[in-house]
Structure formats: C-alpha cells, structure tokens
Amino acid sequence: DVQMTQSPSSLSASVGDRVTITCQASQYINNYLNWYQQKPGKAPKLIIYGASNLEAGVPSRFSGSGSGTDFTFTINGLQPEDFASYYCQQYENRFTFGPGTRVDMK
Amino acid sequence: QVTLRESGPALVKPTQTLTLTCTFSGFSLSTRGMSVSWVRQPPGKALEWLALIDWDNDKYYNTSLKTRLTISKDTSKNQVVLTMTNMDPVDTATYFCARIHEYGGNSGFDYWGQGTPVTVSS
C-alpha cells in the first residue's frame, strides 16, 4: 500500500502570507496526486489534481508541483477563506489520503 | 447539476452491519469512466478512502478493510450502497460518498455529499 506523509501537521499564518505544505509518498506515484481543502463540518473540496492542475473555479493563488514521491502545495497570498485543513491524496494505487495540514490564523 | 447525498443509520451497535446509501443526480454510473467512492473521517482525524465502484461494475476496496466492505450500485435508482460488517466503536466517523472525475488520465473526487455521521456504541 502507498503511505502518504504531510508536513507540517499544522501551521499558523497571516492573511497575505505564502503558505507551503509538502507531501511525500512511500513509493513512486508519478504525478497521481491531488490536494483537497476541508473546512470544519464540511466535505473536502478538490483544489489540485494531477499534482499541478488547478480544478475549475479554484483561484490561481493555489498551486501544486512535484512528481515521483515528493510534492508541494502552495498558497500565494493567503486569504481569510483559506484557513482550513489540506489533504494530499495519491491515486497511483487505489487511493490514500495524507494525514492533513491545518492552516490557522496567527 | 451534480449532487450526492448519503443516508443511513446514525447509530449502530458493535458487531452490527452498517448499510449506507449514496443517492446521486446529475450524472449516470452507466456512463463510461464514471465511478463513485466512499470515504470516512473519524472525529478530528484524517480522511480514509474505503471503496470504489465504477461504471463497469468493477469494485476496489481499502486493503485493510476489504474483508468487511461490500460496495454495489443500482444504476436505475442512481444509488451506490456500502455495507460494512462487524462494526466497532473505532468505526465511528462521518461517511462521505464522492464522484470521481476522470481528467484524461488523472482522477479527482470532484463532487462530494455532505456526509453522514455514524456512531458505534452499545
């Protein structure tokens, strides 16, 4: 099974900050990596698919990069509505979610 | 407009079988490339993928839970059903169903239900 790790597990940031989250797969997954945003009490929302492709309707301040086993998710210019948890997900072999990163207000 | 809605019991007893139904609209599970998955999330914890069923009735399960899970579909009713046997308090979670969209070789869970909370307790 493919295991996913994320870091950090949580971070505090201010509006306007650049936020970076990393995700690592336990084995090669090519670019089969998605990023989701989840707010408390809500379902996750797809932000990035295929490691670097922005889902339709998602603001361009969100971006993703990486391939193989190491991936990065970035928010350029954090907005108030971006305070949430973020999960990576691999789909090279079935599906596995990472443990999540909570982004809260500094 | 794509929508999904989960339904099922809010409370089950240990050792019982949980049956959840995902009723969806705005797409057909008989359309080539379509699939629906179940995902759960224990309170305060991470998401965990459970199972998937696709348009061709192929089924895939979380390796660690596969002996307890069964996924099925009723295309005429636009429903996907998940059963989980031998429920335990550690299975207490919110259970989501989600549509999987194919992006030319990539896949993403693009539409989700609101989730249904399930508590396992005697």
XYZ file of N, CA and C in Angstrom:
684
model
N 0.831 -1.192 0.000
C 0.000 0.000 0.000
C 0.876 1.256 0.000
N 0.420 2.285 -0.651
C 1.134 3.552 -0.662
C 0.760 4.358 0.574
N 1.767 4.772 1.324
C 1.545 5.607 2.502
C 1.922 7.048 2.160
N 1.170 7.979 2.738
C 1.416 9.390 2.488
C 1.753 10.111 3.786
N 2.741 10.972 3.721
C 3.043 11.829 4.866
C 2.932 13.284 4.417
N 2.587 14.135 5.353
C 2.473 15.566 5.085
C 3.205 16.328 6.164
N 3.760 17.473 5.783
C 4.334 18.361 6.783
C 4.165 19.814 6.354
N 3.958 20.693 7.336
C 3.788 20.349 8.745
C 2.393 19.790 9.014
N 2.133 19.342 10.227
C 0.795 18.879 10.574
C -0.126 20.078 10.832
N 0.451 21.179 11.222
C -0.303 22.412 11.374
C 0.633 23.595 11.229
N 0.060 24.728 10.877
C 0.849 25.944 10.781
C -0.052 27.139 11.036
N 0.559 28.197 11.520
C -0.158 29.445 11.753
C 0.353 30.480 10.769
N -0.553 31.189 10.131
C -0.170 32.163 9.122
C -1.113 33.358 9.155
N -0.692 34.399 8.488
C -1.487 35.631 8.415
C -1.991 35.846 6.996
N -3.042 36.608 6.880
C -3.559 36.952 5.559
C -2.439 37.615 4.752
N -2.297 37.149 3.525
C -1.262 37.665 2.646
C -0.005 36.826 2.620
N 0.140 35.917 3.582
C 1.330 35.076 3.635
C 1.370 34.077 2.487
N 2.564 33.614 2.216
C 2.741 32.470 1.329
C 2.841 31.230 2.215
N 2.031 30.231 1.898
C 1.966 29.009 2.694
C 2.393 27.830 1.822
N 3.262 26.994 2.363
C 3.741 25.822 1.624
C 3.572 24.572 2.464
N 2.996 23.558 1.857
C 2.783 22.265 2.501
C 3.450 21.212 1.625
N 4.102 20.269 2.260
C 4.729 19.197 1.475
C 4.051 17.862 1.754
N 4.126 16.999 0.788
C 3.524 15.668 0.854
C 4.511 14.686 0.242
N 4.701 13.577 0.908
C 5.636 12.571 0.412
C 4.959 11.204 0.364
N 5.156 10.529 -0.754
C 4.618 9.181 -0.922
C 5.682 8.145 -0.574
N 5.235 7.006 -0.085
C 6.180 5.944 0.315
C 6.778 5.216 -0.880
N 6.205 5.431 -2.050
C 6.749 4.851 -3.268
C 6.388 5.755 -4.442
N 6.974 5.456 -5.581
C 6.777 6.275 -6.772
C 5.299 6.303 -7.171
N 4.740 7.518 -7.341
C 3.341 7.640 -7.763
C 3.201 8.538 -8.995
N 4.299 8.747 -9.701
C 4.257 9.606 -10.902
C 3.709 10.973 -10.482
N 2.660 11.435 -11.170
C 2.032 12.702 -10.771
C 0.606 12.469 -10.276
N 0.331 11.250 -9.798
C -1.036 10.891 -9.405
C -1.312 11.356 -7.989
N -1.433 12.672 -7.861
C -1.516 13.298 -6.548
C -2.506 14.462 -6.613
N -3.458 14.437 -5.684
C -4.438 15.521 -5.582
C -4.293 16.245 -4.254
N -4.806 17.472 -4.209
C -4.881 18.250 -2.979
C -6.328 18.687 -2.747
N -6.769 18.546 -1.497
C -8.118 18.928 -1.105
C -8.057 19.926 0.044
N -9.054 20.783 0.062
C -9.265 21.704 1.166
C -10.510 21.254 1.917
N -10.449 21.269 3.238
C -11.623 20.924 4.025
C -11.811 21.908 5.170
N -13.001 22.439 5.260
C -13.360 23.326 6.374
C -14.188 22.549 7.387
N -14.160 22.959 8.648
C -14.849 22.194 9.698
C -16.308 21.931 9.364
N -16.712 20.682 9.510
C -18.099 20.305 9.282
C -18.511 20.224 7.830
N -17.540 20.366 6.936
C -17.851 20.354 5.502
C -17.123 19.211 4.806
N -17.607 18.890 3.610
C -16.924 17.903 2.789
C -15.658 18.517 2.186
N -14.689 17.684 1.873
C -13.491 18.196 1.195
C -13.840 18.778 -0.168
N -12.940 19.648 -0.622
C -13.094 20.280 -1.934
C -11.811 20.062 -2.721
N -11.944 19.565 -3.937
C -10.775 19.329 -4.783
C -10.187 20.664 -5.224
N -8.892 20.831 -4.981
C -8.194 22.056 -5.350
C -7.244 21.819 -6.523
N -6.426 20.782 -6.418
C -5.401 20.458 -7.406
C -5.522 18.985 -7.762
N -5.489 18.658 -9.040
C -5.432 17.262 -9.469
C -4.211 17.064 -10.349
N -3.759 15.824 -10.426
C -2.580 15.541 -11.236
C -1.366 16.344 -10.822
N -1.231 16.580 -9.547
C -0.096 17.257 -8.904
C -0.031 18.759 -9.143
N -0.447 19.217 -10.339
C -0.219 20.629 -10.640
C -1.360 21.303 -11.382
N -2.457 20.589 -11.588
C -3.565 21.143 -12.366
C -4.630 21.726 -11.438
N -4.981 22.978 -11.709
C -5.966 23.656 -10.880
C -7.376 23.228 -11.288
N -8.147 22.781 -10.304
C -9.536 22.423 -10.572
C -10.292 23.676 -11.026
N -11.268 23.484 -11.896
C -12.053 24.600 -12.419
C -12.682 25.405 -11.282
N -12.564 26.715 -11.396
C -13.184 27.600 -10.423
C -12.336 27.894 -9.204
N -11.186 27.255 -9.096
C -10.314 27.472 -7.934
C -9.372 28.655 -8.222
N -9.220 29.554 -7.271
C -8.371 30.735 -7.508
C -6.924 30.369 -7.829
N -6.302 31.205 -8.618
C -4.941 30.916 -9.096
C -3.875 31.107 -8.023
N -4.248 31.576 -6.842
C -3.255 31.673 -5.759
C -2.848 30.279 -5.243
N -3.645 29.268 -5.596
C -3.323 27.894 -5.226
C -2.487 27.267 -6.345
N -1.466 26.530 -5.971
C -0.671 25.831 -6.969
C -0.068 24.572 -6.364
N 0.302 23.662 -7.247
C 0.925 22.416 -6.810
C 2.055 22.048 -7.743
N 3.005 21.305 -7.214
C 4.127 20.851 -8.034
C 4.650 19.536 -7.485
N 5.518 18.925 -8.283
C 6.154 17.688 -7.836
C 5.813 16.512 -8.724
N 6.577 15.469 -8.559
C 6.357 14.221 -9.286
C 7.195 13.144 -8.614
N 6.775 11.898 -8.798
C 7.542 10.813 -8.188
C 7.091 10.535 -6.776
N 7.809 11.052 -5.805
C 7.442 10.828 -4.408
C 7.287 12.124 -3.608
N 7.728 13.240 -4.135
C 7.731 14.484 -3.357
C 6.919 15.580 -4.040
N 6.023 16.169 -3.274
C 5.075 17.118 -3.817
C 4.953 18.333 -2.895
N 4.587 19.455 -3.511
C 4.441 20.706 -2.769
C 3.137 21.381 -3.164
N 2.477 21.931 -2.165
C 1.245 22.692 -2.351
C 1.491 24.087 -1.797
N 1.132 25.109 -2.576
C 1.427 26.479 -2.169
C 0.184 27.355 -2.300
N 0.008 28.208 -1.328
C -0.990 29.274 -1.411
C -0.210 30.587 -1.418
N -0.312 31.315 -2.504
C 0.375 32.597 -2.622
C -0.584 33.729 -2.287
N -0.396 34.306 -1.116
C -1.293 35.374 -0.686
C -2.516 34.797 0.001
N -2.308 34.241 1.185
C -3.371 33.586 1.942
C -4.542 34.539 2.158
N -5.733 34.043 1.907
C -6.961 34.826 2.102
C -7.724 34.303 3.316
N -8.611 35.108 3.880
C -9.347 34.668 5.083
C -10.094 33.354 4.874
N -10.594 33.127 3.673
C -11.359 31.904 3.402
C -10.467 30.677 3.224
N -9.158 30.849 3.260
C -8.230 29.735 3.050
C -7.855 29.027 4.345
N -8.265 29.581 5.481
C -7.957 28.900 6.751
C -8.804 27.627 6.809
N -8.134 26.507 6.797
C -8.792 25.207 6.624
C -7.743 24.121 6.802
N -8.169 22.874 6.636
C -7.225 21.756 6.584
C -7.028 21.353 5.135
N -5.828 20.883 4.846
C -5.481 20.479 3.482
C -4.942 19.056 3.497
N -5.416 18.266 2.540
C -5.030 16.864 2.453
C -4.479 16.558 1.064
N -3.399 15.821 1.033
C -2.974 15.261 -0.254
C -3.588 13.867 -0.385
N -3.652 13.387 -1.606
C -4.260 12.079 -1.902
C -3.549 11.484 -3.102
N -3.092 10.249 -2.959
C -2.496 9.576 -4.114
C -3.532 8.678 -4.764
N -3.398 8.501 -6.084
C -4.300 7.585 -6.786
C -3.529 6.720 -7.792
N -2.265 6.501 -7.515
C -1.491 5.591 -8.362
C -1.892 4.146 -8.083
N -2.172 3.850 -6.847
C -2.590 2.512 -6.437
C -3.755 2.654 -5.473
N -4.957 2.459 -5.981
C -6.152 2.774 -5.207
C -6.035 4.225 -4.721
N -6.439 4.492 -3.506
C -6.379 5.879 -3.010
C -5.885 5.890 -1.574
N -5.077 6.867 -1.259
C -4.650 7.079 0.120
C -4.572 8.580 0.358
N -5.123 9.003 1.486
C -5.017 10.404 1.882
C -3.846 10.585 2.844
N -3.260 11.756 2.785
C -2.284 12.115 3.787
C -2.967 12.468 5.096
N -2.187 12.669 6.161
C -2.746 12.954 7.488
C -3.311 14.364 7.641
N -3.050 15.221 6.689
C -3.626 16.560 6.735
C -2.721 17.612 7.342
N -2.943 18.851 6.923
C -2.252 20.023 7.474
C -3.309 21.071 7.802
N -3.335 21.494 9.058
C -4.287 22.521 9.442
C -3.625 23.888 9.348
N -4.261 24.786 8.631
C -3.754 26.150 8.490
C -4.666 27.061 9.303
N -4.117 27.636 10.349
C -4.953 28.531 11.149
C -4.312 29.917 11.251
N -5.067 30.799 11.845
C -4.690 32.202 11.863
C -3.657 32.474 12.952
N -2.614 33.194 12.554
C -1.588 33.549 13.527
C -2.111 34.639 14.462
N -26.562 19.675 -12.875
C -26.013 19.914 -11.548
C -25.808 18.579 -10.826
N -24.587 18.355 -10.416
C -24.244 17.102 -9.746
C -24.459 17.244 -8.250
N -25.196 16.307 -7.680
C -25.357 16.256 -6.230
C -25.252 14.810 -5.764
N -24.783 14.651 -4.546
C -24.735 13.347 -3.887
C -25.233 13.531 -2.453
N -25.923 12.527 -1.961
C -26.445 12.588 -0.597
C -26.347 11.220 0.037
N -25.740 11.174 1.214
C -25.601 9.937 1.954
C -26.784 9.766 2.912
N -27.167 8.529 3.110
C -28.207 8.235 4.088
C -27.910 6.911 4.757
N -28.385 6.795 5.994
C -28.159 5.578 6.758
C -28.356 5.850 8.230
N -28.166 4.822 9.052
C -28.406 4.993 10.488
C -27.343 5.863 11.134
N -27.755 6.651 12.092
C -26.812 7.493 12.826
C -26.125 6.718 13.945
N -26.762 5.634 14.372
C -26.242 4.856 15.491
C -26.348 3.375 15.178
N -25.254 2.669 15.354
C -25.264 1.210 15.223
C -24.559 0.615 16.437
N -24.920 -0.611 16.734
C -24.304 -1.291 17.879
C -23.072 -2.067 17.415
N -22.134 -2.249 18.319
C -20.968 -3.080 17.982
C -21.400 -4.449 17.487
N -20.689 -4.936 16.507
C -20.883 -6.208 15.791
C -21.967 -6.127 14.719
N -22.764 -5.083 14.708
C -23.799 -4.974 13.688
C -23.198 -4.611 12.325
N -24.026 -4.744 11.299
C -23.637 -4.357 9.945
C -24.223 -2.996 9.615
N -23.364 -2.128 9.095
C -23.777 -0.792 8.669
C -24.097 -0.820 7.180
N -25.237 -0.237 6.823
C -25.575 -0.089 5.411
C -25.821 1.384 5.113
N -25.029 1.924 4.197
C -25.149 3.323 3.800
C -25.513 3.409 2.325
N -26.348 4.380 2.009
C -26.760 4.593 0.626
C -26.339 5.978 0.164
N -25.776 6.034 -1.005
C -25.428 7.293 -1.657
C -26.381 7.467 -2.837
N -27.205 8.487 -2.778
C -28.141 8.776 -3.863
C -27.627 10.009 -4.596
N -27.463 9.879 -5.899
C -26.841 10.958 -6.645
C -27.698 11.379 -7.835
N -27.391 12.546 -8.354
C -28.067 13.053 -9.545
C -27.083 13.890 -10.346
N -27.417 14.110 -11.591
C -26.571 14.934 -12.454
C -25.550 14.162 -13.255
N -25.469 12.872 -13.032
C -24.604 12.009 -13.832
C -25.140 10.585 -13.731
N -24.639 9.715 -14.605
C -25.063 8.330 -14.599
C -23.864 7.421 -14.376
N -24.029 6.436 -13.518
C -22.971 5.474 -13.270
C -22.892 4.428 -14.362
N -23.705 4.553 -15.377
C -23.572 3.671 -16.534
C -22.756 4.342 -17.634
N -22.352 5.589 -17.393
C -21.530 6.311 -18.365
C -20.072 5.888 -18.226
N -19.461 5.544 -19.329
C -18.071 5.101 -19.324
C -17.174 6.108 -18.616
N -16.360 5.604 -17.712
C -15.420 6.462 -16.996
C -15.908 6.957 -15.652
N -17.207 6.810 -15.380
C -17.749 7.292 -14.103
C -17.484 6.308 -12.972
N -17.266 6.842 -11.784
C -17.168 5.990 -10.605
C -17.532 6.796 -9.361
N -17.878 6.064 -8.323
C -18.252 6.658 -7.034
C -17.471 5.947 -5.947
N -17.005 6.725 -4.994
C -16.245 6.195 -3.867
C -16.894 6.559 -2.543
N -16.508 5.808 -1.517
C -16.846 6.135 -0.137
C -15.551 6.485 0.598
N -15.672 7.496 1.443
C -14.556 7.982 2.258
C -15.105 8.242 3.660
N -14.325 7.979 4.682
C -14.798 8.286 6.033
C -13.785 9.147 6.774
N -14.274 9.749 7.851
C -13.425 10.629 8.645
C -13.846 10.554 10.107
N -13.068 9.882 10.936
C -13.355 9.880 12.377
C -13.262 11.298 12.924
N -13.944 11.569 14.015
C -13.935 12.931 14.578
C -12.513 13.426 14.828
N -12.193 14.575 14.257
C -10.892 15.190 14.455
C -9.731 14.509 13.768
N -10.021 13.541 12.910
C -8.943 12.784 12.268
C -8.971 12.949 10.754
N -8.084 12.231 10.101
C -7.901 12.384 8.661
C -8.934 11.591 7.865
N -8.970 11.875 6.590
C -9.825 11.157 5.656
C -9.253 9.777 5.384
N -10.135 8.818 5.195
C -9.732 7.453 4.864
C -10.599 6.948 3.720
N -9.961 6.564 2.622
C -10.697 6.013 1.490
C -11.144 4.586 1.813
N -12.384 4.265 1.429
C -12.938 2.965 1.753
C -13.132 2.067 0.525
N -13.828 2.556 -0.472
C -14.202 1.676 -1.582
C -14.602 2.505 -2.794
N -14.567 1.851 -3.953
C -14.943 2.476 -5.221
C -15.684 1.489 -6.072
N -16.673 1.977 -6.814
C -17.339 1.173 -7.826
C -17.415 2.002 -9.092
N -17.149 1.370 -10.227
C -17.132 2.146 -11.467
C -18.273 1.759 -12.395
N -18.290 2.433 -13.522
C -19.382 2.281 -14.490
C -19.509 0.844 -14.996
N -18.373 0.125 -14.994
C -18.336 -1.246 -15.497
C -18.546 -2.267 -14.381
N -18.947 -1.784 -13.213
C -19.187 -2.609 -12.029
C -17.904 -3.215 -11.449
N -16.765 -2.661 -11.792
C -15.530 -3.047 -11.120
C -15.515 -2.409 -9.738
N -14.991 -3.166 -8.768
C -15.015 -2.728 -7.384
C -13.617 -2.798 -6.793
N -13.270 -1.796 -5.996
C -11.959 -1.732 -5.359
C -12.169 -1.357 -3.895
N -11.336 -1.955 -3.042
C -11.522 -1.749 -1.601
C -10.210 -1.369 -0.925
N -10.356 -0.631 0.171
C -9.234 -0.388 1.063
C -8.718 -1.744 1.527
N -7.433 -1.957 1.340
C -6.840 -3.272 1.614
C -7.090 -3.713 3.051
N -6.975 -2.793 3.993
C -7.078 -3.177 5.400
C -8.519 -3.415 5.840
N -9.488 -3.016 5.028
C -10.893 -3.164 5.405
C -11.673 -4.068 4.460
N -11.005 -4.616 3.470
C -11.748 -5.262 2.380
C -12.581 -6.449 2.811
N -12.174 -7.128 3.887
C -12.965 -8.282 4.320
C -14.308 -7.851 4.922
N -14.435 -6.592 5.266
C -15.652 -6.108 5.932
C -16.540 -5.272 5.006
N -16.047 -4.909 3.835
C -16.756 -3.960 2.975
C -17.348 -4.636 1.752
N -18.528 -4.159 1.357
C -19.125 -4.528 0.088
C -19.741 -3.277 -0.518
N -19.408 -3.015 -1.764
C -19.982 -1.865 -2.463
C -20.785 -2.386 -3.654
N -21.909 -1.750 -3.916
C -22.761 -2.157 -5.026
C -23.458 -0.929 -5.578
N -24.051 -1.100 -6.750
C -24.763 0.030 -7.339
C -26.087 -0.413 -7.917
N -27.016 0.515 -7.948
C -28.291 0.326 -8.625
C -28.388 1.497 -9.610
N -28.011 1.230 -10.834
C -27.942 2.291 -11.833
C -29.310 2.912 -12.085
N -30.345 2.101 -12.047
C -31.685 2.618 -12.334
C -32.158 3.600 -11.266
N -31.659 3.421 -10.049
C -32.048 4.304 -8.950
C -31.001 5.392 -8.690
N -29.902 5.363 -9.424
C -28.792 6.303 -9.169
C -28.332 6.219 -7.715
N -28.058 5.013 -7.297
C -27.614 4.784 -5.920
C -26.393 3.868 -5.862
N -25.568 4.138 -4.868
C -24.452 3.261 -4.531
C -24.594 2.913 -3.053
N -24.471 1.641 -2.756
C -24.647 1.165 -1.385
C -23.332 0.594 -0.870
N -23.002 0.956 0.352
C -21.827 0.416 1.037
C -22.286 -0.313 2.288
N -21.856 -1.542 2.444
C -22.088 -2.248 3.700
C -20.751 -2.519 4.372
N -20.759 -2.371 5.680
C -19.571 -2.638 6.496
C -20.007 -3.522 7.653
N -19.409 -4.693 7.723
C -19.803 -5.663 8.743
C -19.003 -5.474 10.024
N -19.494 -6.117 11.079
C -18.782 -6.190 12.347
C -18.307 -4.821 12.835
N -19.232 -3.910 12.929
C -18.898 -2.542 13.323
C -18.331 -2.485 14.736
N -17.407 -1.562 14.922
C -16.697 -1.377 16.188
C -16.697 0.115 16.518
N -16.566 0.464 17.785
C -16.516 1.903 18.120
C -15.463 2.693 17.339
N -14.371 2.051 16.929
C -13.358 2.784 16.158
C -13.850 3.144 14.763
N -14.987 2.581 14.347
C -15.579 2.916 13.049
C -16.480 4.142 13.136
N -16.594 4.720 14.312
C -17.343 5.968 14.463
C -16.696 7.043 13.602
N -17.492 7.630 12.713
C -16.939 8.570 11.746
C -18.068 9.224 10.961
N -17.714 10.252 10.214
C -18.601 10.766 9.177
C -18.234 10.061 7.887
N -19.245 9.545 7.215
C -19.044 8.784 5.984
C -19.515 9.635 4.804
N -18.617 9.809 3.844
C -18.893 10.597 2.645
C -18.929 9.693 1.412
N -19.776 10.038 0.461
C -19.621 9.479 -0.881
C -19.195 10.621 -1.809
N -18.499 10.258 -2.849
C -17.954 11.258 -3.763
C -17.892 10.700 -5.183
N -18.092 11.571 -6.135
C -17.926 11.175 -7.526
C -16.459 11.327 -7.913
N -16.006 10.419 -8.739
C -14.642 10.519 -9.236
C -14.690 10.952 -10.696
N -14.017 12.055 -10.954
C -13.967 12.600 -12.309
C -12.660 12.210 -12.962
N -12.732 11.822 -14.212
C -11.535 11.480 -14.970
C -11.099 12.692 -15.788
N -9.840 13.072 -15.619
C -9.281 14.216 -16.344
C -8.209 13.711 -17.308
N -8.613 12.869 -18.253
C -7.659 12.394 -19.248
C -6.453 11.725 -18.625
N -6.690 10.734 -17.795
C -5.591 10.002 -17.178
C -5.411 10.352 -15.712
N -5.916 11.484 -15.305
C -5.914 11.862 -13.897
C -7.309 11.670 -13.314
N -7.368 11.544 -11.995
C -8.649 11.336 -11.318
C -8.750 12.248 -10.108
N -9.945 12.742 -9.857
C -10.150 13.556 -8.668
C -11.559 13.388 -8.165
N -11.725 13.496 -6.849
C -13.052 13.414 -6.241
C -13.655 14.808 -6.338
N -14.430 15.059 -7.385
C -14.824 16.437 -7.676
C -16.139 16.867 -7.052
N -17.012 15.918 -6.746
C -18.253 16.253 -6.057
C -18.423 15.305 -4.868
N -18.840 15.881 -3.755
C -18.987 15.130 -2.519
C -20.396 15.336 -1.946
N -20.870 14.324 -1.224
C -22.048 14.532 -0.400
C -21.666 15.312 0.847
N -22.647 15.664 1.638
C -22.381 16.438 2.850
C -21.877 15.565 3.995
N -21.971 14.261 3.817
C -21.505 13.337 4.846
C -22.621 12.952 5.798
N -22.535 11.725 6.307
C -23.499 11.268 7.301
C -22.726 10.720 8.503
N -22.994 11.238 9.690
C -22.272 10.772 10.879
C -22.822 9.443 11.369
N -21.918 8.558 11.714
C -22.280 7.252 12.241
C -21.541 7.046 13.564
N -22.275 6.726 14.587
C -21.698 6.414 15.896
C -21.904 4.948 16.184
N -20.842 4.289 16.625
C -20.937 2.885 17.002
C -20.846 2.803 18.516
N -21.944 2.415 19.117
C -21.994 2.361 20.576
C -23.114 1.442 21.012
N -22.893 0.770 22.121
C -23.930 -0.104 22.663
C -24.900 0.683 23.545
